[in-house]
Amino acid sequence: MARPRCSNAVFTSFNVLTLLLGAVVLAGGIYAGAPRHRGATDCERFLRAPALILGAAIVVVSAAGIAGACFRASLLLWLYLLLAALLILAALCFAAFALAVTNAGAGRAVSGGGFKEYRLGDYSSWLRRRVEDGRTWGRIRSCLTEARVCRSLQRNRTFDEFVNDHLSPVQSGCCKPPTECNFTYLNETYWTKPPSPSNSSNPDCNTWSNDQSELCYGCQSCKAGVLGNLKNSWKKIAIINAAFIVLLIVVYSLGCCVLRNNRRHKYTLVGK
């Protein structure tokens, strides 16, 4: 019999690696949903469902591939190829969706400052609806509070030092009032309103509070800042997703080759 063009061992090795990866993701999802006394936070719980779904999918697909290759079970290999094709399709759909919803929206440079400010209306309607939903925003706000994104700014700097700092979108939107409100700077998270009413129509000017648990967490600019951070994160995820798609296609091709080898092996045994 001619030597197979690809080895079952190579295919199995790839799937053992992906199985371990899936197990790590699945374990992370389970840990994120652990009771609060074990240290889980609302922020971590928010990530539980995606981690469980992704981890379980990778484990199931990898296990089907390993079993099919080791036991020369064509049925399992067909199941593996079907599930792998669905994963590739899902990854491609996610890439297209992420590009569509994050294409709009960009920060606006502040004159004389080293940071940008963000407006909610600049982003896609789908993203706006997500952060404007009260329940969803309540969970995001809880995450921001637990992460202490604003407390990290408190370093008793002068106004010039503060405005020339490179604030993240979330820090710019949630930890200070919008520049157009003309508030007076006292420290990084404490600002005083002008004595006369502001001419700005921005509702965030009235939403701002010096209460350190409130600040601008209820502002439109804070929601826009979260979307700005999300857009930056999704750019990085897009790179990982592209690498994941390439890996899936390579392993899928190996699976097709292993299935063909199994069929040849079966016909050889029948011929004998």
mmCIF file of C-alpha atoms in Angstrom, residues 10-134:
data_model
loop_
_atom_site.group_PDB
_atom_site.id
_atom_site.type_symbol
_atom_site.label_atom_id
_atom_site.label_comp_id
_atom_site.label_asym_id
_atom_site.label_seq_id
_atom_site.Cartn_x
_atom_site.Cartn_y
_atom_site.Cartn_z
ATOM 1 C CA VAL A 10 0.086 14.771 12.874
ATOM 2 C CA PHE A 11 -3.663 15.284 12.761
ATOM 3 C CA THR A 12 -4.058 13.813 16.257
ATOM 4 C CA SER A 13 -1.265 16.011 17.626
ATOM 5 C CA PHE A 14 -2.965 19.158 16.318
ATOM 6 C CA ASN A 15 -6.227 18.110 17.919
ATOM 7 C CA VAL A 16 -4.607 17.283 21.263
ATOM 8 C CA LEU A 17 -3.292 20.858 21.334
ATOM 9 C CA THR A 18 -6.689 22.337 20.490
ATOM 10 C CA LEU A 19 -8.314 20.019 23.063
ATOM 11 C CA LEU A 20 -6.005 21.368 25.764
ATOM 12 C CA LEU A 21 -6.728 24.927 24.616
ATOM 13 C CA GLY A 22 -10.469 24.287 24.776
ATOM 14 C CA ALA A 23 -10.117 22.749 28.243
ATOM 15 C CA VAL A 24 -8.293 25.858 29.491
ATOM 16 C CA VAL A 25 -11.006 28.149 28.090
ATOM 17 C CA LEU A 26 -13.730 25.938 29.560
ATOM 18 C CA ALA A 27 -12.035 25.889 32.967
ATOM 19 C CA GLY A 28 -11.764 29.677 32.848
ATOM 20 C CA GLY A 29 -15.489 29.947 32.176
ATOM 21 C CA ILE A 30 -16.321 27.612 35.075
ATOM 22 C CA TYR A 31 -14.015 29.535 37.414
ATOM 23 C CA ALA A 32 -15.608 32.839 36.356
ATOM 24 C CA GLY A 33 -18.983 31.518 37.482
ATOM 25 C CA ALA A 34 -17.744 30.342 40.866
ATOM 26 C CA PRO A 35 -19.511 31.685 43.995
ATOM 27 C CA ARG A 36 -18.493 35.150 45.116
ATOM 28 C CA HIS A 37 -16.698 33.888 48.223
ATOM 29 C CA ARG A 38 -14.141 32.307 45.885
ATOM 30 C CA GLY A 39 -13.195 35.683 44.481
ATOM 31 C CA ALA A 40 -15.353 35.904 41.353
ATOM 32 C CA THR A 41 -16.474 39.409 40.342
ATOM 33 C CA ASP A 42 -19.407 40.617 38.258
ATOM 34 C CA CYS A 43 -16.883 41.516 35.564
ATOM 35 C CA GLU A 44 -15.644 37.925 35.415
ATOM 36 C CA ARG A 45 -19.183 36.512 35.463
ATOM 37 C CA PHE A 46 -20.009 38.657 32.439
ATOM 38 C CA LEU A 47 -17.449 36.613 30.450
ATOM 39 C CA ARG A 48 -18.673 33.209 31.647
ATOM 40 C CA ALA A 49 -21.185 32.280 28.924
ATOM 41 C CA PRO A 50 -18.918 33.054 25.900
ATOM 42 C CA ALA A 51 -16.033 31.166 27.521
ATOM 43 C CA LEU A 52 -18.181 28.119 28.284
ATOM 44 C CA ILE A 53 -19.653 27.992 24.766
ATOM 45 C CA LEU A 54 -16.310 28.456 22.991
ATOM 46 C CA GLY A 55 -14.437 26.053 25.275
ATOM 47 C CA ALA A 56 -17.093 23.330 24.999
ATOM 48 C CA ALA A 57 -17.223 23.657 21.197
ATOM 49 C CA ILE A 58 -13.433 23.307 20.859
ATOM 50 C CA VAL A 59 -13.336 20.310 23.242
ATOM 51 C CA VAL A 60 -16.153 18.459 21.425
ATOM 52 C CA VAL A 61 -14.692 19.055 17.956
ATOM 53 C CA SER A 62 -11.165 18.079 19.037
ATOM 54 C CA ALA A 63 -12.355 14.933 20.842
ATOM 55 C CA ALA A 64 -14.296 13.817 17.752
ATOM 56 C CA GLY A 65 -11.191 14.320 15.617
ATOM 57 C CA ILE A 66 -8.909 12.412 18.004
ATOM 58 C CA ALA A 67 -11.315 9.487 18.340
ATOM 59 C CA GLY A 68 -11.908 9.344 14.597
ATOM 60 C CA ALA A 69 -8.174 9.309 13.807
ATOM 61 C CA CYS A 70 -7.162 6.832 16.521
ATOM 62 C CA PHE A 71 -9.945 4.311 15.885
ATOM 63 C CA ARG A 72 -10.242 4.962 12.147
ATOM 64 C CA ALA A 73 -13.899 5.768 12.700
ATOM 65 C CA SER A 74 -15.114 7.412 9.511
ATOM 66 C CA LEU A 75 -18.417 8.450 11.126
ATOM 67 C CA LEU A 76 -16.592 10.435 13.810
ATOM 68 C CA LEU A 77 -14.349 12.031 11.210
ATOM 69 C CA TRP A 78 -17.390 13.087 9.179
ATOM 70 C CA LEU A 79 -18.847 14.573 12.377
ATOM 71 C CA TYR A 80 -15.531 16.312 13.033
ATOM 72 C CA LEU A 81 -15.428 17.821 9.552
ATOM 73 C CA LEU A 82 -19.026 19.042 9.883
ATOM 74 C CA LEU A 83 -18.388 20.692 13.268
ATOM 75 C CA ALA A 84 -15.064 22.157 12.108
ATOM 76 C CA ALA A 85 -16.773 23.624 9.032
ATOM 77 C CA LEU A 86 -19.381 25.227 11.300
ATOM 78 C CA LEU A 87 -16.614 26.697 13.491
ATOM 79 C CA ILE A 88 -14.872 28.132 10.425
ATOM 80 C CA LEU A 89 -18.158 29.609 9.227
ATOM 81 C CA ALA A 90 -18.866 31.066 12.682
ATOM 82 C CA ALA A 91 -15.381 32.620 12.844
ATOM 83 C CA LEU A 92 -15.833 34.169 9.383
ATOM 84 C CA CYS A 93 -19.269 35.526 10.351
ATOM 85 C CA PHE A 94 -17.830 37.000 13.541
ATOM 86 C CA ALA A 95 -15.064 38.696 11.551
ATOM 87 C CA ALA A 96 -17.591 40.236 9.145
ATOM 88 C CA PHE A 97 -19.912 41.267 12.010
ATOM 89 C CA ALA A 98 -17.094 42.857 14.037
ATOM 90 C CA LEU A 99 -15.938 44.813 10.997
ATOM 91 C CA ALA A 100 -19.471 46.055 10.304
ATOM 92 C CA VAL A 101 -20.351 47.215 13.825
ATOM 93 C CA THR A 102 -16.964 48.739 14.707
ATOM 94 C CA ASN A 103 -16.297 50.466 11.387
ATOM 95 C CA ALA A 104 -17.956 53.689 12.589
ATOM 96 C CA GLY A 105 -16.851 55.729 15.575
ATOM 97 C CA ALA A 106 -13.624 57.537 16.335
ATOM 98 C CA GLY A 107 -12.405 59.802 19.088
ATOM 99 C CA ARG A 108 -12.189 63.556 18.568
ATOM 100 C CA ALA A 109 -8.916 65.205 19.512
ATOM 101 C CA VAL A 110 -9.135 67.864 22.227
ATOM 102 C CA SER A 111 -7.296 71.078 21.429
ATOM 103 C CA GLY A 112 -4.215 71.362 23.617
ATOM 104 C CA GLY A 113 -4.757 67.909 25.126
ATOM 105 C CA GLY A 114 -3.112 64.537 24.771
ATOM 106 C CA PHE A 115 -6.376 62.610 24.811
ATOM 107 C CA LYS A 116 -9.539 62.248 22.737
ATOM 108 C CA GLU A 117 -13.206 62.590 23.634
ATOM 109 C CA TYR A 118 -15.928 60.282 22.364
ATOM 110 C CA ARG A 119 -19.567 60.765 21.349
ATOM 111 C CA LEU A 120 -22.125 57.992 21.503
ATOM 112 C CA GLY A 121 -23.822 59.111 18.285
ATOM 113 C CA ASP A 122 -20.667 58.367 16.293
ATOM 114 C CA TYR A 123 -21.055 54.610 16.757
ATOM 115 C CA SER A 124 -23.283 52.091 14.993
ATOM 116 C CA SER A 125 -26.902 51.825 16.127
ATOM 117 C CA TRP A 126 -26.401 48.183 17.147
ATOM 118 C CA LEU A 127 -23.615 49.064 19.591
ATOM 119 C CA ARG A 128 -25.548 52.061 20.910
ATOM 120 C CA ARG A 129 -28.562 49.902 21.695
ATOM 121 C CA ARG A 130 -26.375 47.491 23.669
ATOM 122 C CA VAL A 131 -24.940 50.140 26.023
ATOM 123 C CA GLU A 132 -28.206 52.064 26.285
ATOM 124 C CA ASP A 133 -29.968 48.974 27.626
ATOM 125 C CA GLY A 134 -30.293 49.527 31.386
#
